[in-house]
XYZ file of C-alpha atoms in Angstrom:
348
model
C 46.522 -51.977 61.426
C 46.739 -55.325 59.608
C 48.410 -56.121 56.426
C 45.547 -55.984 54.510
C 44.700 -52.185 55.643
C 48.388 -51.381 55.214
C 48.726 -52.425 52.038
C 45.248 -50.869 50.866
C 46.498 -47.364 52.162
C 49.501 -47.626 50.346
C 47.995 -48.363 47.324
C 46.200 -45.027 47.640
C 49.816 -43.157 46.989
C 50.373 -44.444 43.151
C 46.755 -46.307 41.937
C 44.594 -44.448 39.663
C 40.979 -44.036 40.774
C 39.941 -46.626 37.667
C 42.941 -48.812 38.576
C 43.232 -52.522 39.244
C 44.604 -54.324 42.306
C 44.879 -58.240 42.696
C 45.460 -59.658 45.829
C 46.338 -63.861 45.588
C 46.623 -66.233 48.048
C 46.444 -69.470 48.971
C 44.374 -69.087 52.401
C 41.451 -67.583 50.521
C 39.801 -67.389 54.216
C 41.695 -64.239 54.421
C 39.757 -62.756 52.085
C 37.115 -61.722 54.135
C 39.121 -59.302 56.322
C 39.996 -57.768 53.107
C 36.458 -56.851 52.063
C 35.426 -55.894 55.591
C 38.295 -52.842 55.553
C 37.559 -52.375 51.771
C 33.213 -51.754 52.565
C 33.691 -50.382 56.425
C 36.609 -47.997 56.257
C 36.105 -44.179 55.016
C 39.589 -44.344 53.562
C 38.377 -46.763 50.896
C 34.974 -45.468 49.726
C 36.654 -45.563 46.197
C 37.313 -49.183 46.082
C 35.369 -52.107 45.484
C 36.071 -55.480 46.272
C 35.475 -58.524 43.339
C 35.800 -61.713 44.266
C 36.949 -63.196 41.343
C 35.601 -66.853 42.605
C 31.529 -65.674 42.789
C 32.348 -62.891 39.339
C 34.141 -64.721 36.511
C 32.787 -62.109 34.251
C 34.080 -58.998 35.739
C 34.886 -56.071 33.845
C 37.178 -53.374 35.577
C 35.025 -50.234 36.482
C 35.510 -47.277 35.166
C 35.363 -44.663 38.181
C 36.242 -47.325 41.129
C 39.449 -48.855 42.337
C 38.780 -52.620 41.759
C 40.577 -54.904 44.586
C 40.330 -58.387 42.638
C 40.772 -61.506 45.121
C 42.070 -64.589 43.531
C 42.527 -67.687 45.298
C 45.766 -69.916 44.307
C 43.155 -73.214 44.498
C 41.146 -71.003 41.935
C 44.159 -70.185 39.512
C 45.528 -73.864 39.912
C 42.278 -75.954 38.599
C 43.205 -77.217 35.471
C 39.616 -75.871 33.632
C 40.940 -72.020 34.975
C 44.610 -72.016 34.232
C 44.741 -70.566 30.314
C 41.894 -67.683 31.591
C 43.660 -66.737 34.786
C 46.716 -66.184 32.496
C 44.790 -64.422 29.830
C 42.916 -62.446 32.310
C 46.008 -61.425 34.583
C 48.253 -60.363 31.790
C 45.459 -58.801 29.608
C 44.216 -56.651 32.401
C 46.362 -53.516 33.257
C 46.976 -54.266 37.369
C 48.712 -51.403 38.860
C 49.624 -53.777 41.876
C 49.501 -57.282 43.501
C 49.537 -58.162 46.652
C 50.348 -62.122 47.686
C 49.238 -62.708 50.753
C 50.332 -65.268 53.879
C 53.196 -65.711 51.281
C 54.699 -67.882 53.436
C 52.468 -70.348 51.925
C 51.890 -71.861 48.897
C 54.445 -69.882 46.789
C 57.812 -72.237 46.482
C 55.381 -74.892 44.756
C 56.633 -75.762 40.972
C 53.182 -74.501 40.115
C 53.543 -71.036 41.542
C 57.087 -70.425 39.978
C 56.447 -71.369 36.957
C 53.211 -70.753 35.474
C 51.667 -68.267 38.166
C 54.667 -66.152 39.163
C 55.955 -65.562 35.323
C 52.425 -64.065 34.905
C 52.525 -61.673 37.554
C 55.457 -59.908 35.843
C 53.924 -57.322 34.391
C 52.939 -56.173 37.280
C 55.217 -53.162 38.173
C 54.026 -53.252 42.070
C 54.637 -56.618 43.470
C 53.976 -56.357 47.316
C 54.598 -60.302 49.509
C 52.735 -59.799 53.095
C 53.512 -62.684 55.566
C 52.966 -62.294 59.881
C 55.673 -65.427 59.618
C 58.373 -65.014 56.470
C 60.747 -67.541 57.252
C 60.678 -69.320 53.843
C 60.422 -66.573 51.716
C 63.361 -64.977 53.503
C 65.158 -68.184 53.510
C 64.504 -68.186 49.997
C 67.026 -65.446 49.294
C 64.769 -62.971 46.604
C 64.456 -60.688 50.163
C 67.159 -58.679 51.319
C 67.189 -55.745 53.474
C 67.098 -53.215 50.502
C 63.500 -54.569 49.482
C 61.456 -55.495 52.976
C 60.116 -53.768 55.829
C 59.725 -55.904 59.054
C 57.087 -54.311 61.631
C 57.086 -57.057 64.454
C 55.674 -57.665 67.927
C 59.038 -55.540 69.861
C 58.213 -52.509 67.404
C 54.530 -52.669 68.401
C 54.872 -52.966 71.578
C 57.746 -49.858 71.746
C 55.049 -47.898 69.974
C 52.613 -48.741 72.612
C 54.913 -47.862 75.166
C 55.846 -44.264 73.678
C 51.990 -43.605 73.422
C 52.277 -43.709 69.810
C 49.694 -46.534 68.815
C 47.185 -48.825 70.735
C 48.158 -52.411 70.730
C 47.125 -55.525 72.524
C 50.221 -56.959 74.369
C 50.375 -60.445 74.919
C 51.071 -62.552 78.209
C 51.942 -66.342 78.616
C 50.641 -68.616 81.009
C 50.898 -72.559 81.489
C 48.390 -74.201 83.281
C 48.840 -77.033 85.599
C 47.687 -80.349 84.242
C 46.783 -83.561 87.060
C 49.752 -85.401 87.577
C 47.831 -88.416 86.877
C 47.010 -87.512 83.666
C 51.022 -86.443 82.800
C 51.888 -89.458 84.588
C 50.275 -91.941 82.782
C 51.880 -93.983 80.215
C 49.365 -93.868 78.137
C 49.229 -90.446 76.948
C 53.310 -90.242 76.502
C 55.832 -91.153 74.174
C 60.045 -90.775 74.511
C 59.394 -86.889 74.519
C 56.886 -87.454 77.388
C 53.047 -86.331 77.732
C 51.013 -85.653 74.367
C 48.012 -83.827 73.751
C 47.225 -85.671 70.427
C 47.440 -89.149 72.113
C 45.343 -87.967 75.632
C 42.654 -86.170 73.061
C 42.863 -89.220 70.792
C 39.162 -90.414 69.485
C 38.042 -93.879 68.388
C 36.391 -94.638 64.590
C 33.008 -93.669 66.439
C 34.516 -89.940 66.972
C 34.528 -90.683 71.159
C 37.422 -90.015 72.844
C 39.367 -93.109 73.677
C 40.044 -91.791 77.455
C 36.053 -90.275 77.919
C 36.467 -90.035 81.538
C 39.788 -88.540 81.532
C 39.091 -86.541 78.975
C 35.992 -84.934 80.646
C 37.466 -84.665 83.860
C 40.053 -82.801 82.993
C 37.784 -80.189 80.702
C 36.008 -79.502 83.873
C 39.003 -78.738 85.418
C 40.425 -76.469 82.456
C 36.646 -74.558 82.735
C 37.021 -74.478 86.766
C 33.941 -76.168 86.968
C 35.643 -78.759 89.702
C 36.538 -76.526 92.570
C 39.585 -77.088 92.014
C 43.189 -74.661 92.617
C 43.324 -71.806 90.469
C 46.345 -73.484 88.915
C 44.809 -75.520 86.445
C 42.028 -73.135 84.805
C 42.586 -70.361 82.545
C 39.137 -69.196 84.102
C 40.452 -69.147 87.673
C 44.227 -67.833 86.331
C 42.409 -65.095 84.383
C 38.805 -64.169 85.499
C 38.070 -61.460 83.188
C 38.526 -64.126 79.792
C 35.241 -64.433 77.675
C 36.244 -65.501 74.167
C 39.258 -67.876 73.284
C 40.308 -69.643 70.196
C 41.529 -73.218 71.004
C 44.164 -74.840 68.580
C 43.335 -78.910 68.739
C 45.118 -81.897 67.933
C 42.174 -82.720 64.666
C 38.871 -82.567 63.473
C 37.966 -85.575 65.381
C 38.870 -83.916 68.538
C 37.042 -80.700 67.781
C 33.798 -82.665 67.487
C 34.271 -84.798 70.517
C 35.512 -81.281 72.838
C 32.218 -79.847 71.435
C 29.972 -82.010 73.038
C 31.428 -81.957 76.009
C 31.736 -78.218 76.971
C 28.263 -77.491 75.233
C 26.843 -79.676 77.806
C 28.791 -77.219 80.803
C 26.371 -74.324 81.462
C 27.918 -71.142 80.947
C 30.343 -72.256 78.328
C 29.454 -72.579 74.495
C 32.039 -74.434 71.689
C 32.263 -73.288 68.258
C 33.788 -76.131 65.774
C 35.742 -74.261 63.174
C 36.443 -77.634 61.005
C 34.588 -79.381 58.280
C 31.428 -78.239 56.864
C 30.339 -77.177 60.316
C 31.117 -73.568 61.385
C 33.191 -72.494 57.786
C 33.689 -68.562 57.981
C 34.166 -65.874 60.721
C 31.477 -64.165 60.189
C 29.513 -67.112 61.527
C 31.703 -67.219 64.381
C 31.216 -63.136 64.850
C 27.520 -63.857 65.496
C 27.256 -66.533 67.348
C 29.540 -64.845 69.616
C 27.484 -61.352 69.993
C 25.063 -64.110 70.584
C 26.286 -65.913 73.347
C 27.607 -62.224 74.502
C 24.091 -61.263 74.809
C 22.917 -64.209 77.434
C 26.337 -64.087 79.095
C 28.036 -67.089 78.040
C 31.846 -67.542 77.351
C 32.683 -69.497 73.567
C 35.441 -71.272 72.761
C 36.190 -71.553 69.117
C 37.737 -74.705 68.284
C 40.261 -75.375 65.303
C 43.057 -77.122 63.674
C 43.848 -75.376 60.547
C 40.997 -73.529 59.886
C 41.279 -69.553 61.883
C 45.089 -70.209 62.581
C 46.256 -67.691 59.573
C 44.798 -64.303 58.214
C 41.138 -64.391 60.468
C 40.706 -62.823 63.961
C 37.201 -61.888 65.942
C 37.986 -58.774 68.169
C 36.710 -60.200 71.168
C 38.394 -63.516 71.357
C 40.800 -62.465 74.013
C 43.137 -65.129 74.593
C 44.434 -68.604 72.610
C 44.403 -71.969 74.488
C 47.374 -74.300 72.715
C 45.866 -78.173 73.181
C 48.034 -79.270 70.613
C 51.562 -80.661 69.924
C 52.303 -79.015 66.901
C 55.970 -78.344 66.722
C 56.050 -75.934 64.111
C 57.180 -72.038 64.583
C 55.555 -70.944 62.114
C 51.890 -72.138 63.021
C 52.785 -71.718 66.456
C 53.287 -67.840 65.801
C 50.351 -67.333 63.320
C 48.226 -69.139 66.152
C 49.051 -67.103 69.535
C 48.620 -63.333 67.568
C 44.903 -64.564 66.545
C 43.395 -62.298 70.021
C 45.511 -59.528 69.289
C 43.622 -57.425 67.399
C 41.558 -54.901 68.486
C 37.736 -54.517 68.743
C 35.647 -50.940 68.274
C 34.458 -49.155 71.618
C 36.169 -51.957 73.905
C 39.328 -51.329 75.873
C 42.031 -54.520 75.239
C 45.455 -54.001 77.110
C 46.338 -57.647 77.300
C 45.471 -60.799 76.077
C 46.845 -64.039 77.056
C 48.476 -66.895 75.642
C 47.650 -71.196 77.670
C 49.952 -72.978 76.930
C 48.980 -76.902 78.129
């Protein structure tokens, strides 16, 4: 189970049936896995999610659990600060939940208008799949977390205790004349972000390259099963792709959508915004047998997951642990009636 579940169960132990709950954070994309285990799971028939964004005039109920999402960008706008901190500390909240607390909670902001209100609180739960700040941060200690990572899972699955996706590694080839050229490299050698560069028009810079090689990665060119995920791993359908920028989503998009069999699905700008928008185009494109590839930058690297996407392709250079982690666990999770042993990790 997630974080979200997890923390929902728990909750069950010590909130009253009319009881409050806020859960903050400052991916507010997150919140929609929240309300799907809140309105699909039988455990949680007594809860109801608000979103506090769409219901500004909520008033608790009186016979339901109310789980109260609340956005940091909400609580930060200047017009909402004074209610937020009326609202918060006038409302008797049992527990709050931060969520991907790695983020936005070491901002002046957070410590000292936000956090100071969540006081009263007495049950202050911080969820994070990637803690390193707020551990760094030196308010955790042993005597206050519990860590559940990737080598306990996957111990559990082994002692036939739980189900759990594990996750294998791969790195495709690339064409040497692509890593060769001195074009696409700095001092550190080749780089995604400058061979997937696009002009001011939003065309990639290298086209040909650039297309040559995508027919390669979707084994479209007869070539050795060395440089396709496809060919490496037949049985892949759905994959989440983490690009360089939004400029390279668009340009990737209309290149595969013109490869029969394949089918690209932006996740950036105003185009493709939520995942439940991704979870039907999918069952879709699932329905006339075509593979997706959902393209992103920033958008479904934290707190979102489809089921079905079943492995990660890494066509960026981001350096960073922390997104790098968040990223590769996106086609872990587990979808209803389908058996997932494995998914898998391309690293180009």
């Amino acid at each position: 189970f997630g974080k979200n579940f997890t923390y929902l169960a728990d909750c069950l132990d010590y909130v009253p049936y009319n009881g409050n709950i806020l859960v903050l954070t400052n991916r507010p994309k997150v919140f929609s896995s929240l309300k799907k285990d809140i309105e699909s799971h039988s455990w949680f028939q007594g809860m109801n999610f608000v979103s506090l964004k769409d219901k500004k005039d909520w008033i608790p109920s009186e016979d339901k659990i109310d789980v109260v999402a609340v956005s940091k960008q909400l609580w930060d706008n200047k017009n909402n600060r004074e209610w937020m901190k009326s609202l918060v500390e006038g409302t008797n909240f049992h527990s709050v939940m931060i969520d991907e607390a790695h983020t936005g909670t070491e901002t002046d902001r957070f410590t000292s208008d936000i956090s100071p209100s969540l006081s009263s609180i007495s049950f202050r739960v911080w969820c994070s799949g990637t803690p390193f700040k707020n551990i760094a941060s030196g308010r955790f200690t042993k005597g206050n977390c519990f860590f559940y990572d990737y080598i306990d899972q996957q111990r559990d699955k082994r002692e036939g205790l739980i189900k759990a996706v594990s996750l294998r590694t791969y790195i495709p080839y690339m064409d040497p004349s692509i890593l060769n050229d001195p074009r696409f490299s700095d001092e550190e050698g080749f780089k995604l972000g400058k061979f997937l560069g696009v002009d001011r028009e939003g065309k990639f810079i290298h086209e040909g390259y650039v297309k040559s090689w995508i027919l390669n990665l979707l084994g479209q060119n007869g070539v050795k099963s060395k440089y396709s995920p496809y060919l490496i791993k037949s049985s892949i359908r759905h994959t989440i792709a983490l690009c360089p920028g939004v400029g390279s989503i668009k340009a990737l998009t209309e290149i595969i959508n013109e490869i029969p069999g394949f089918y690209a699905i932006p996740a950036t700008a105003n185009e493709v915004t939520d995942m439940e928008e991704v979870n039907e185009i999918i069952s879709q494109k699932d329905t006339e047998g075509i593979r997706t590839i959902t393209l992103t930058c920033a958008r479904f690297v934290e707190g979102s997951t489809e089921p079905r996407w079943d492995s990660a392709f890494l066509l960026s250079d981001t350096k960073g642990l922390e997104k790098y982690l968040q990223f590769i666990f996106r086609p872990t999770s587990l979808p209803k009636g389908i058996e997932k042993e494995e998914a898998y990790i391309f690293d180009f």
